[in-house]
Amino acid sequence: MGEKSKGFFVTGDPLIYGADVAIIVTLLGIIIFLTVFKKWGWLWKEWFTTVDHKRIGIMYLVSSLLMLFRGGVDALLMRLQLAAPNTHFLTSQHYNEIFTTHGTIMILFMAMPFMFALFNIVIPLQIGARDVAYPFLNALSFWLFFFGALLFNLSFVVGGSPDAGWLSYPPLSEIAGSPGPGQNFYIWGIQISGIGSLATGINFLVTILKMRAPGMKLMKMPLFSWSVLSSCITIIFAFPVLTVTLALLFVDRYLGAHIFTADSGNPMMYVNLIWMWGHPEVYIVVLPAFGIYSEIVSTFSKKKIFGYKSMVFSMMIISILGYFTWVHHFFTMGAGADVNTFFAITTMAIGIPTGVKIFNWLFTMFRGRITISQPMLWTIAFIPCFVVGGATGVMLAIAPADYQYHNSYFLIAHFHQTLIGGVVFGYLAGLYYWWPKMFGFKLNERLGKWAFWTWNIGFYVCFMPQYALGFMGMTRRVYTYGWDMGWAPFNMVSTVGAFLMGIGFIFQAWQILYSIKNGEKDVTGDPWNGRTLEWSIPSPAPLYNFAVIPEVKHDDDWWETKKAMADSQYKKEPPQYEPIHMPKQSGIPFIMSACWFVVGFGFTFGWSYVGLAGLLGVGLCLLARSFQQETDYYIPVDEVRKTEASLGRVG
Amino acid sequence: MNQAISKHTHEHEHHHDTFKLLGFWIFLVTDCIIFACLFAVYAVLRGHTDGDLTGKELFEIKGFTAETFILLTSSFTSGLATLALHKGKKAQLINWLIVTVVLGLAFVGLEVSEFRTMVHEGASISTNGFLSAFFTLVGTHGLHVSFGLIWMTAVILQIRRHGINEKVKEKVTIVGLYWHFLDVVWIFIYTVVYLMGVM
Amino acid sequence: MEENHGSTKLYVMGFVLSLILTVIPLWLVVQHVFAKGMLTIVITAIAVGQLLIQLFCFMHIKDGEKPRYHAIALVLGAVIVFTIVAGSIWIMTFNSQVH
């Protein structure tokens, strides 16, 4: 919080007053809308208490797009501030807050929920399951994420935003360096949503291991499912570390302990621990993107993926090896030549399986009949972008050279290139690809192409100059600079690029709104001539997904089934419906997560009684769930038949 | 047809059982990692005593040995409860679980009094890096045990109410696993913190 | 139920073994039987033995239908646990001299 002491409400900056007004107007608008149209009951019954993975996925998606907007605005404010030398558009304090929230939001409250949205929407459909292994826990995960994100974003108007960087290194993030509540908002917001992420990791791992349709052996599983499996393995091993690290930082701040303090503790131990989570985290978010590219390349090249087995092995290797590279984030700590050498080698080794994947995608496209639709566009744009990002990554991995690059704009350009070029492009490709499956219509092509080109051109214009700026000595987190540094032209260009990307986002928002009204309807359930099981059912999928669980015989089973169906000899057997076992809705996930929010809010302001009351609420919710006996029900055959008939699926 | 449905239903439910167990094993792995981090922090900070009292002066052999034996015995009695569960003996099951809870309470009581004595001697969580790491590691384990006590009590009430059914079986198995796991963690606390501390 | 949930004998055996493996390291430490380094190694090895007893006698790690994903998870978890503890000590020893 710096020197300024702040009241409960954040005051002092006209930008913040403007945002306050916007927030209040939006909230009032939503409340009035819900009341006038009598939608409160609908919201509670259909959304807040749902355990349906498809709806949970949509809620994740909406939240992550909102967070992309906020993180994006943060980025544009930073670029405005840096566009020219000696600018005083933002104060240094405000700038610190913005780069902190930008990083935290983009990774934890944008990339993670975007990824979970795709997990939720696609995985059960792709493996031929009716839900995830633990539907109740799945809803709980979402609401924990939601309330965690809410708590974090609340710091904007109440108490003050965190300002110690997206990983909040001590001693700055300790009570002496950051006495205000901002840092506590950071800890509790991430902690609450992080528990949800860990639960999602366990949930989808068990779902994929145990709930695949009969006949779908692991080595017949679509590559997106494999990528989610490998990502979940990494989540399970990495997220507990985050939980401990943040908890210990809070113990330091709240109980006056000396774990990471500079006087009796060891601040570098925090850095060591947080990167034990932080590095695997980037593989957690990029692996599913690899899965998405694999699905898209294969579908739009009308070919089986090249080197399926090597794809699987390289993902599994990345998932495990990704755990053994964390020290490359702090080579400059000076742990010694042996330590740095080990971690430099493991880091470079990760490039090998990644390279294998790049070649497999290229070979899949080679001599394929390629259709350039929106998902494919983003995939093709990803490949060169990620190759450059990977190459600069190997440059950074050379430990002695890293002493030059460390914390410079070279690093900033590198990780934006892998995270935007790899992760965001991947998720957007996945969004375009599976959008018809979620909502039953396609997104408009023309507006999509405008969005694609502004995003892509904007990306290179924004980040290529930053590599140069890094070599010219510009370090990250400086809020302004003088004319004498010679950084002005490149910074101006970079800002123009950032705004181009912002325009790309506006095109996408427009595209979505436009397509809701005028989008091409998907009546077949298979708009792209797909290869995997999710395309064999109607769009959007009915509550129970599959009226009859499919028997899987081939890899790319739906493709093979379609081939067989085209044969005149093919005889379709009348479906044998059975009652379908489904989980019941529950309000407990929402209430329990709201209690967690109270816990976080109470401890953030040091109101221990409020925090303890929240914990009591969490405990009561757990007990209430434990004592519940009837947690599921059956959909009778008649209802299944009726639903299928209304979807035109009964032959 | 009817039979076919009920068979299918049964299979489905059976599958859900193994789901829960697998999920819980994976949760235990994540909890292991939580403790691994705390052990790592302890290992790094154990020398940071700043000239205050060290483990050798603070730890009482009698106290931590008693805690160890109590927790080991409670792990054994919770195992006997699982055995009674599979034999379908409700009364025996409840009794062994109660014995386990009582032993657990004794353990937590001893630990609390140990902590209080230490604080009285001027060794609290905010004294130095070594003690911060000690209290967070051992305290996290203590919180796990306390949570387990509430959980186990809830399970006992459910056995009373519903008898031994599939759901209750699953719950007893899972809470039993959790209890054994806490015993394993304690063994490492006993070895790494206490024994190496008084060495 | 064909699954093996263990017998009373197995539990009693596990309990007795765990008691023995608790007393031995205590005796070793109190009597200073070995030098510090050796002692550390020996009592850590005994703790690992205790872990195996709990896993096999009480937690029935060998039970459950195949493939035994839980066992795979545990082995991988053990690797990660080792990495975290040993890795942290290795990486952080550089400034242990400071304090």
mmCIF file of N, CA and C in Angstrom, chain A residues 504-548:
data_model
loop_
_atom_site.group_PDB
_atom_site.id
_atom_site.type_symbol
_atom_site.label_atom_id
_atom_site.label_comp_id
_atom_site.label_asym_id
_atom_site.label_seq_id
_atom_site.Cartn_x
_atom_site.Cartn_y
_atom_site.Cartn_z
ATOM 1 N N GLY A 504 -9.109 -6.044 -31.511
ATOM 2 C CA GLY A 504 -9.438 -7.437 -31.806
ATOM 3 C C GLY A 504 -10.443 -7.983 -30.807
ATOM 4 N N PHE A 505 -10.242 -7.658 -29.540
ATOM 5 C CA PHE A 505 -11.173 -8.132 -28.510
ATOM 6 C C PHE A 505 -12.567 -7.545 -28.721
ATOM 7 N N ILE A 506 -12.596 -6.248 -29.106
ATOM 8 C CA ILE A 506 -13.905 -5.623 -29.365
ATOM 9 C C ILE A 506 -14.603 -6.332 -30.526
ATOM 10 N N PHE A 507 -13.835 -6.662 -31.557
ATOM 11 C CA PHE A 507 -14.419 -7.406 -32.677
ATOM 12 C C PHE A 507 -15.026 -8.728 -32.189
ATOM 13 N N GLN A 508 -14.319 -9.363 -31.247
ATOM 14 C CA GLN A 508 -14.836 -10.648 -30.764
ATOM 15 C C GLN A 508 -16.122 -10.478 -29.975
ATOM 16 N N ALA A 509 -16.168 -9.421 -29.138
ATOM 17 C CA ALA A 509 -17.399 -9.181 -28.391
ATOM 18 C C ALA A 509 -18.542 -8.912 -29.362
ATOM 19 N N TRP A 510 -18.249 -8.104 -30.365
ATOM 20 C CA TRP A 510 -19.238 -7.794 -31.393
ATOM 21 C C TRP A 510 -19.662 -9.075 -32.109
ATOM 22 N N GLN A 511 -18.660 -9.888 -32.440
ATOM 23 C CA GLN A 511 -18.918 -11.134 -33.151
ATOM 24 C C GLN A 511 -19.886 -12.021 -32.357
ATOM 25 N N ILE A 512 -19.659 -12.109 -31.048
ATOM 26 C CA ILE A 512 -20.517 -12.968 -30.226
ATOM 27 C C ILE A 512 -21.942 -12.406 -30.208
ATOM 28 N N LEU A 513 -22.069 -11.095 -29.949
ATOM 29 C CA LEU A 513 -23.403 -10.493 -29.893
ATOM 30 C C LEU A 513 -24.115 -10.639 -31.239
ATOM 31 N N TYR A 514 -23.369 -10.393 -32.312
ATOM 32 C CA TYR A 514 -23.954 -10.480 -33.645
ATOM 33 C C TYR A 514 -24.429 -11.906 -33.928
ATOM 34 N N SER A 515 -23.588 -12.889 -33.544
ATOM 35 C CA SER A 515 -23.904 -14.274 -33.886
ATOM 36 C C SER A 515 -25.044 -14.829 -33.044
ATOM 37 N N ILE A 516 -25.246 -14.261 -31.827
ATOM 38 C CA ILE A 516 -26.376 -14.725 -31.021
ATOM 39 C C ILE A 516 -27.665 -14.492 -31.805
ATOM 40 N N LYS A 517 -27.727 -13.343 -32.521
ATOM 41 C CA LYS A 517 -28.924 -13.055 -33.312
ATOM 42 C C LYS A 517 -28.893 -13.735 -34.680
ATOM 43 N N ASN A 518 -27.728 -13.624 -35.341
ATOM 44 C CA ASN A 518 -27.696 -14.011 -36.762
ATOM 45 C C ASN A 518 -26.813 -15.218 -37.052
ATOM 46 N N GLY A 519 -26.313 -15.898 -35.992
ATOM 47 C CA GLY A 519 -25.368 -16.987 -36.239
ATOM 48 C C GLY A 519 -26.003 -18.147 -36.988
ATOM 49 N N GLU A 520 -25.168 -18.835 -37.772
ATOM 50 C CA GLU A 520 -25.632 -19.997 -38.520
ATOM 51 C C GLU A 520 -25.949 -21.127 -37.541
ATOM 52 N N LYS A 521 -27.195 -21.627 -37.569
ATOM 53 C CA LYS A 521 -27.590 -22.670 -36.622
ATOM 54 C C LYS A 521 -26.880 -23.989 -36.943
ATOM 55 N N ASP A 522 -26.530 -24.706 -35.895
ATOM 56 C CA ASP A 522 -25.939 -26.031 -36.100
ATOM 57 C C ASP A 522 -27.012 -27.074 -35.817
ATOM 58 N N VAL A 523 -27.656 -27.586 -36.866
ATOM 59 C CA VAL A 523 -28.754 -28.538 -36.656
ATOM 60 C C VAL A 523 -28.273 -29.980 -36.624
ATOM 61 N N THR A 524 -27.059 -30.216 -37.180
ATOM 62 C CA THR A 524 -26.592 -31.603 -37.275
ATOM 63 C C THR A 524 -25.907 -32.062 -35.987
ATOM 64 N N GLY A 525 -25.376 -31.124 -35.222
ATOM 65 C CA GLY A 525 -24.549 -31.502 -34.074
ATOM 66 C C GLY A 525 -23.120 -31.775 -34.490
ATOM 67 N N ASP A 526 -22.840 -31.688 -35.805
ATOM 68 C CA ASP A 526 -21.500 -32.012 -36.300
ATOM 69 C C ASP A 526 -21.089 -30.984 -37.350
ATOM 70 N N PRO A 527 -20.941 -29.709 -36.960
ATOM 71 C CA PRO A 527 -20.772 -28.652 -37.960
ATOM 72 C C PRO A 527 -19.443 -28.707 -38.707
ATOM 73 N N TRP A 528 -18.413 -29.317 -38.139
ATOM 74 C CA TRP A 528 -17.093 -29.271 -38.769
ATOM 75 C C TRP A 528 -16.735 -30.599 -39.417
ATOM 76 N N ASN A 529 -17.686 -31.536 -39.486
ATOM 77 C CA ASN A 529 -17.352 -32.890 -39.911
ATOM 78 C C ASN A 529 -16.263 -33.445 -38.976
ATOM 79 N N GLY A 530 -16.607 -33.521 -37.711
ATOM 80 C CA GLY A 530 -15.641 -33.873 -36.672
ATOM 81 C C GLY A 530 -15.318 -35.342 -36.600
ATOM 82 N N ARG A 531 -14.402 -35.683 -35.723
ATOM 83 C CA ARG A 531 -13.892 -37.053 -35.674
ATOM 84 C C ARG A 531 -14.163 -37.729 -34.337
ATOM 85 N N THR A 532 -14.479 -36.951 -33.303
ATOM 86 C CA THR A 532 -14.563 -37.525 -31.964
ATOM 87 C C THR A 532 -16.004 -37.492 -31.444
ATOM 88 N N LEU A 533 -16.228 -38.176 -30.315
ATOM 89 C CA LEU A 533 -17.591 -38.469 -29.864
ATOM 90 C C LEU A 533 -18.465 -37.253 -29.608
ATOM 91 N N GLU A 534 -17.871 -36.107 -29.223
ATOM 92 C CA GLU A 534 -18.745 -34.976 -28.893
ATOM 93 C C GLU A 534 -19.566 -34.533 -30.093
ATOM 94 N N TRP A 535 -19.119 -34.867 -31.302
ATOM 95 C CA TRP A 535 -19.842 -34.442 -32.496
ATOM 96 C C TRP A 535 -20.936 -35.437 -32.883
ATOM 97 N N SER A 536 -21.062 -36.538 -32.138
ATOM 98 C CA SER A 536 -22.078 -37.535 -32.481
ATOM 99 C C SER A 536 -23.410 -37.231 -31.820
ATOM 100 N N ILE A 537 -23.445 -36.230 -30.924
ATOM 101 C CA ILE A 537 -24.688 -35.922 -30.222
ATOM 102 C C ILE A 537 -25.165 -34.534 -30.613
ATOM 103 N N PRO A 538 -26.446 -34.204 -30.308
ATOM 104 C CA PRO A 538 -26.985 -32.910 -30.744
ATOM 105 C C PRO A 538 -26.247 -31.734 -30.108
ATOM 106 N N SER A 539 -26.401 -30.560 -30.747
ATOM 107 C CA SER A 539 -25.830 -29.312 -30.202
ATOM 108 C C SER A 539 -26.975 -28.392 -29.829
ATOM 109 N N PRO A 540 -27.024 -27.839 -28.641
ATOM 110 C CA PRO A 540 -26.243 -28.233 -27.469
ATOM 111 C C PRO A 540 -26.683 -29.609 -26.959
ATOM 112 N N ALA A 541 -25.787 -30.270 -26.239
ATOM 113 C CA ALA A 541 -26.065 -31.630 -25.797
ATOM 114 C C ALA A 541 -27.188 -31.639 -24.760
ATOM 115 N N PRO A 542 -28.054 -32.678 -24.776
ATOM 116 C CA PRO A 542 -29.086 -32.767 -23.742
ATOM 117 C C PRO A 542 -28.467 -32.982 -22.358
ATOM 118 N N LEU A 543 -29.281 -32.829 -21.320
ATOM 119 C CA LEU A 543 -28.803 -32.906 -19.942
ATOM 120 C C LEU A 543 -27.927 -34.132 -19.687
ATOM 121 N N TYR A 544 -28.335 -35.268 -20.240
ATOM 122 C CA TYR A 544 -27.640 -36.531 -19.947
ATOM 123 C C TYR A 544 -26.576 -36.849 -21.003
ATOM 124 N N ASN A 545 -26.304 -35.939 -21.908
ATOM 125 C CA ASN A 545 -25.307 -36.079 -22.981
ATOM 126 C C ASN A 545 -25.633 -37.204 -23.948
ATOM 127 N N PHE A 546 -25.445 -38.450 -23.485
ATOM 128 C CA PHE A 546 -25.620 -39.603 -24.366
ATOM 129 C C PHE A 546 -26.844 -40.391 -23.908
ATOM 130 N N ALA A 547 -27.867 -40.519 -24.796
ATOM 131 C CA ALA A 547 -29.045 -41.309 -24.430
ATOM 132 C C ALA A 547 -28.616 -42.753 -24.213
ATOM 133 N N VAL A 548 -27.728 -43.229 -25.074
ATOM 134 C CA VAL A 548 -27.138 -44.553 -24.910
ATOM 135 C C VAL A 548 -25.628 -44.369 -24.947
#
